[in-house]
Amino acid sequence: MAKWTIADVLSKGLKHTLSAPLATPEQQGAKPNKYRNIKTTVDNIVFDSRNEAAFYGLLKASGLRFNMQVKYPLLSKETIFNDTLRSVSIIIDFEIYNSKDELVAFVDTKGMITKDAKIKLMLLKKMFPSVWMALPKNKKERNEVITELQKIVQ
């Protein structure tokens, strides 16, 4: 049985019966990302997902003070029974500050929260118990987080 490409179908004037639009030939060979996120560029900054890029836009428009992609070491490298275990760290998408330059919130945009992410976030919360934390995964949650951050920062 011959395999037809999208170009073959289109060149013959045939109609496709796929429910989704046809992919371009360049897209056909691309392997999807593990979590199906799509890298997005805003203000010449490449974000890991559309969710993260959208939250950046909301933060920027809100006037809140923030840092992006901040790495926190959680556990140092250890040797146990002659086996060296690597250090553990977490990279938080956004740190939010109040007008006194005090850290008030962590925001990590997640579409899917893995077991590893849950453990890392728990360790981070133990290190910073007074810092508010949010994990928005959609438009509604992003807007709710911005509203809550504006209350916290005041």
PDB file of C-alpha atoms in Angstrom:
ATOM      1  CA  MET A   1       0.000   0.000   0.000  1.00  0.00           C
ATOM      2  CA  ALA A   2       1.416   3.381  -1.017  1.00  0.00           C
ATOM      3  CA  LYS A   3       1.780   6.079   1.629  1.00  0.00           C
ATOM      4  CA  TRP A   4       0.470   9.474   0.632  1.00  0.00           C
ATOM      5  CA  THR A   5       1.812  12.711   1.975  1.00  0.00           C
ATOM      6  CA  ILE A   6      -0.271  15.812   2.603  1.00  0.00           C
ATOM      7  CA  ALA A   7       1.254  17.327  -0.533  1.00  0.00           C
ATOM      8  CA  ASP A   8       0.048  14.313  -2.591  1.00  0.00           C
ATOM      9  CA  VAL A   9      -3.496  14.672  -1.275  1.00  0.00           C
ATOM     10  CA  LEU A  10      -3.598  18.395  -1.960  1.00  0.00           C
ATOM     11  CA  SER A  11      -1.998  18.108  -5.429  1.00  0.00           C
ATOM     12  CA  LYS A  12      -4.633  15.548  -6.507  1.00  0.00           C
ATOM     13  CA  GLY A  13      -7.445  17.824  -5.334  1.00  0.00           C
ATOM     14  CA  LEU A  14      -8.687  15.165  -2.947  1.00  0.00           C
ATOM     15  CA  LYS A  15     -10.568  16.022   0.216  1.00  0.00           C
ATOM     16  CA  HIS A  16      -9.223  14.853   3.529  1.00  0.00           C
ATOM     17  CA  THR A  17     -11.431  13.339   6.199  1.00  0.00           C
ATOM     18  CA  LEU A  18      -9.363  14.330   9.202  1.00  0.00           C
ATOM     19  CA  SER A  19     -11.162  16.195  11.973  1.00  0.00           C
ATOM     20  CA  ALA A  20      -8.106  18.387  12.550  1.00  0.00           C
ATOM     21  CA  PRO A  21      -6.551  20.604   9.880  1.00  0.00           C
ATOM     22  CA  LEU A  22      -3.810  19.040   7.789  1.00  0.00           C
ATOM     23  CA  ALA A  23      -0.302  19.562   9.056  1.00  0.00           C
ATOM     24  CA  THR A  24       2.322  21.119   6.830  1.00  0.00           C
ATOM     25  CA  PRO A  25       5.069  18.799   5.539  1.00  0.00           C
ATOM     26  CA  GLU A  26       7.487  20.423   8.015  1.00  0.00           C
ATOM     27  CA  GLN A  27       5.133  19.624  10.898  1.00  0.00           C
ATOM     28  CA  GLN A  28       4.572  16.015   9.869  1.00  0.00           C
ATOM     29  CA  GLY A  29       8.038  14.872  10.928  1.00  0.00           C
ATOM     30  CA  ALA A  30       8.178  16.897  14.139  1.00  0.00           C
ATOM     31  CA  LYS A  31       7.963  14.875  17.331  1.00  0.00           C
ATOM     32  CA  PRO A  32       5.505  16.423  19.814  1.00  0.00           C
ATOM     33  CA  ASN A  33       6.793  17.745  23.121  1.00  0.00           C
ATOM     34  CA  LYS A  34       6.385  15.409  26.103  1.00  0.00           C
ATOM     35  CA  TYR A  35       3.761  17.645  27.758  1.00  0.00           C
ATOM     36  CA  ARG A  36       2.346  19.038  24.480  1.00  0.00           C
ATOM     37  CA  ASN A  37       3.396  22.588  25.341  1.00  0.00           C
ATOM     38  CA  ILE A  38       4.272  25.003  22.541  1.00  0.00           C
ATOM     39  CA  LYS A  39       7.274  27.294  22.923  1.00  0.00           C
ATOM     40  CA  THR A  40       6.134  30.902  22.488  1.00  0.00           C
ATOM     41  CA  THR A  41       8.115  34.117  21.997  1.00  0.00           C
ATOM     42  CA  VAL A  42       6.965  37.438  23.492  1.00  0.00           C
ATOM     43  CA  ASP A  43       9.173  40.554  23.707  1.00  0.00           C
ATOM     44  CA  ASN A  44      12.080  38.471  22.322  1.00  0.00           C
ATOM     45  CA  ILE A  45      11.778  36.118  25.308  1.00  0.00           C
ATOM     46  CA  VAL A  46      11.179  32.429  24.577  1.00  0.00           C
ATOM     47  CA  PHE A  47       8.695  30.884  27.000  1.00  0.00           C
ATOM     48  CA  ASP A  48       8.218  27.141  27.504  1.00  0.00           C
ATOM     49  CA  SER A  49       4.457  27.373  26.966  1.00  0.00           C
ATOM     50  CA  ARG A  50       1.642  29.629  25.792  1.00  0.00           C
ATOM     51  CA  ASN A  51       0.353  29.636  29.368  1.00  0.00           C
ATOM     52  CA  GLU A  52       3.644  31.051  30.682  1.00  0.00           C
ATOM     53  CA  ALA A  53       3.794  33.670  27.901  1.00  0.00           C
ATOM     54  CA  ALA A  54       0.204  34.728  28.580  1.00  0.00           C
ATOM     55  CA  PHE A  55       0.887  35.091  32.304  1.00  0.00           C
ATOM     56  CA  TYR A  56       3.967  37.185  31.517  1.00  0.00           C
ATOM     57  CA  GLY A  57       1.765  39.510  29.457  1.00  0.00           C
ATOM     58  CA  LEU A  58      -0.717  39.865  32.331  1.00  0.00           C
ATOM     59  CA  LEU A  59       2.070  40.535  34.838  1.00  0.00           C
ATOM     60  CA  LYS A  60       3.662  43.131  32.599  1.00  0.00           C
ATOM     61  CA  ALA A  61       0.319  44.888  32.003  1.00  0.00           C
ATOM     62  CA  SER A  62      -0.506  44.849  35.740  1.00  0.00           C
ATOM     63  CA  GLY A  63       2.597  46.808  36.693  1.00  0.00           C
ATOM     64  CA  LEU A  64       3.606  44.263  39.337  1.00  0.00           C
ATOM     65  CA  ARG A  65       7.336  43.872  40.012  1.00  0.00           C
ATOM     66  CA  PHE A  66       8.668  40.420  39.161  1.00  0.00           C
ATOM     67  CA  ASN A  67      11.651  38.269  38.213  1.00  0.00           C
ATOM     68  CA  MET A  68      11.515  35.331  35.835  1.00  0.00           C
ATOM     69  CA  GLN A  69      13.070  31.855  35.781  1.00  0.00           C
ATOM     70  CA  VAL A  70      14.659  31.923  39.225  1.00  0.00           C
ATOM     71  CA  LYS A  71      16.491  28.792  40.347  1.00  0.00           C
ATOM     72  CA  TYR A  72      16.254  27.645  43.977  1.00  0.00           C
ATOM     73  CA  PRO A  73      18.470  24.844  45.314  1.00  0.00           C
ATOM     74  CA  LEU A  74      16.352  22.463  47.408  1.00  0.00           C
ATOM     75  CA  LEU A  75      18.744  19.647  48.343  1.00  0.00           C
ATOM     76  CA  SER A  76      22.522  19.548  48.044  1.00  0.00           C
ATOM     77  CA  LYS A  77      24.508  16.719  46.485  1.00  0.00           C
ATOM     78  CA  GLU A  78      24.889  13.790  48.900  1.00  0.00           C
ATOM     79  CA  THR A  79      26.815  10.554  49.032  1.00  0.00           C
ATOM     80  CA  ILE A  80      24.938   7.645  50.577  1.00  0.00           C
ATOM     81  CA  PHE A  81      26.422   4.125  50.730  1.00  0.00           C
ATOM     82  CA  ASN A  82      29.091   5.023  48.145  1.00  0.00           C
ATOM     83  CA  ASP A  83      26.396   6.292  45.773  1.00  0.00           C
ATOM     84  CA  THR A  84      26.443   9.990  44.911  1.00  0.00           C
ATOM     85  CA  LEU A  85      23.017  11.543  44.537  1.00  0.00           C
ATOM     86  CA  ARG A  86      22.708  14.734  42.506  1.00  0.00           C
ATOM     87  CA  SER A  87      21.495  17.985  43.955  1.00  0.00           C
ATOM     88  CA  VAL A  88      17.842  18.939  43.525  1.00  0.00           C
ATOM     89  CA  SER A  89      16.625  22.380  42.505  1.00  0.00           C
ATOM     90  CA  ILE A  90      13.511  24.036  41.127  1.00  0.00           C
ATOM     91  CA  ILE A  91      13.159  26.836  38.613  1.00  0.00           C
ATOM     92  CA  ILE A  92      10.181  29.047  39.409  1.00  0.00           C
ATOM     93  CA  ASP A  93       8.629  30.876  36.453  1.00  0.00           C
ATOM     94  CA  PHE A  94       7.856  34.120  38.309  1.00  0.00           C
ATOM     95  CA  GLU A  95       8.788  35.708  41.645  1.00  0.00           C
ATOM     96  CA  ILE A  96       6.573  38.640  42.656  1.00  0.00           C
ATOM     97  CA  TYR A  97       7.753  41.506  44.895  1.00  0.00           C
ATOM     98  CA  ASN A  98       5.970  44.250  46.807  1.00  0.00           C
ATOM     99  CA  SER A  99       7.007  47.932  46.843  1.00  0.00           C
ATOM    100  CA  LYS A 100       9.452  47.240  49.702  1.00  0.00           C
ATOM    101  CA  ASP A 101      11.347  44.678  47.558  1.00  0.00           C
ATOM    102  CA  GLU A 102      10.016  41.845  49.692  1.00  0.00           C
ATOM    103  CA  LEU A 103       9.295  38.513  48.031  1.00  0.00           C
ATOM    104  CA  VAL A 104       5.548  37.931  48.346  1.00  0.00           C
ATOM    105  CA  ALA A 105       4.665  35.212  45.822  1.00  0.00           C
ATOM    106  CA  PHE A 106       5.850  32.419  43.555  1.00  0.00           C
ATOM    107  CA  VAL A 107       3.932  31.689  40.369  1.00  0.00           C
ATOM    108  CA  ASP A 108       4.745  28.600  38.345  1.00  0.00           C
ATOM    109  CA  THR A 109       2.563  28.085  35.289  1.00  0.00           C
ATOM    110  CA  LYS A 110       1.739  24.410  34.922  1.00  0.00           C
ATOM    111  CA  GLY A 111      -0.448  22.539  32.513  1.00  0.00           C
ATOM    112  CA  MET A 112       0.356  19.274  34.228  1.00  0.00           C
ATOM    113  CA  ILE A 113       1.808  18.844  37.712  1.00  0.00           C
ATOM    114  CA  THR A 114       4.121  15.835  37.904  1.00  0.00           C
ATOM    115  CA  LYS A 115       5.012  13.918  41.078  1.00  0.00           C
ATOM    116  CA  ASP A 116       8.494  15.463  40.975  1.00  0.00           C
ATOM    117  CA  ALA A 117       7.030  18.963  40.668  1.00  0.00           C
ATOM    118  CA  LYS A 118       4.735  18.347  43.653  1.00  0.00           C
ATOM    119  CA  ILE A 119       7.661  17.255  45.823  1.00  0.00           C
ATOM    120  CA  LYS A 120       9.828  20.183  44.713  1.00  0.00           C
ATOM    121  CA  LEU A 121       7.028  22.662  45.366  1.00  0.00           C
ATOM    122  CA  MET A 122       6.468  21.175  48.828  1.00  0.00           C
ATOM    123  CA  LEU A 123      10.168  21.591  49.629  1.00  0.00           C
ATOM    124  CA  LEU A 124      10.097  25.184  48.359  1.00  0.00           C
ATOM    125  CA  LYS A 125       7.040  25.946  50.502  1.00  0.00           C
ATOM    126  CA  LYS A 126       8.908  24.588  53.564  1.00  0.00           C
ATOM    127  CA  MET A 127      11.793  26.973  52.792  1.00  0.00           C
ATOM    128  CA  PHE A 128       9.467  29.976  52.279  1.00  0.00           C
ATOM    129  CA  PRO A 129       6.355  29.361  54.409  1.00  0.00           C
ATOM    130  CA  SER A 130       5.137  32.979  54.293  1.00  0.00           C
ATOM    131  CA  VAL A 131       5.378  33.302  50.489  1.00  0.00           C
ATOM    132  CA  TRP A 132       2.090  32.813  48.610  1.00  0.00           C
ATOM    133  CA  MET A 133       2.232  30.244  45.803  1.00  0.00           C
ATOM    134  CA  ALA A 134       0.063  29.754  42.700  1.00  0.00           C
ATOM    135  CA  LEU A 135       0.059  27.298  39.796  1.00  0.00           C
ATOM    136  CA  PRO A 136      -2.292  28.711  37.144  1.00  0.00           C
ATOM    137  CA  LYS A 137      -3.046  26.374  34.250  1.00  0.00           C
ATOM    138  CA  ASN A 138      -5.639  28.292  32.212  1.00  0.00           C
ATOM    139  CA  LYS A 139      -6.941  31.774  31.411  1.00  0.00           C
ATOM    140  CA  LYS A 140      -9.444  31.879  34.275  1.00  0.00           C
ATOM    141  CA  GLU A 141      -6.808  30.863  36.829  1.00  0.00           C
ATOM    142  CA  ARG A 142      -4.249  33.326  35.398  1.00  0.00           C
ATOM    143  CA  ASN A 143      -6.731  36.189  35.853  1.00  0.00           C
ATOM    144  CA  GLU A 144      -7.603  35.043  39.384  1.00  0.00           C
ATOM    145  CA  VAL A 145      -3.901  34.919  40.292  1.00  0.00           C
ATOM    146  CA  ILE A 146      -3.302  38.465  38.992  1.00  0.00           C
ATOM    147  CA  THR A 147      -6.274  39.733  41.039  1.00  0.00           C
ATOM    148  CA  GLU A 148      -4.975  38.000  44.165  1.00  0.00           C
ATOM    149  CA  LEU A 149      -1.416  39.272  43.594  1.00  0.00           C
ATOM    150  CA  GLN A 150      -2.656  42.850  43.346  1.00  0.00           C
ATOM    151  CA  LYS A 151      -4.305  42.412  46.775  1.00  0.00           C
ATOM    152  CA  ILE A 152      -1.194  40.835  48.304  1.00  0.00           C
ATOM    153  CA  VAL A 153       1.225  43.467  47.002  1.00  0.00           C
ATOM    154  CA  GLN A 154      -0.752  46.420  48.411  1.00  0.00           C
TER     155      GLN A 154
END
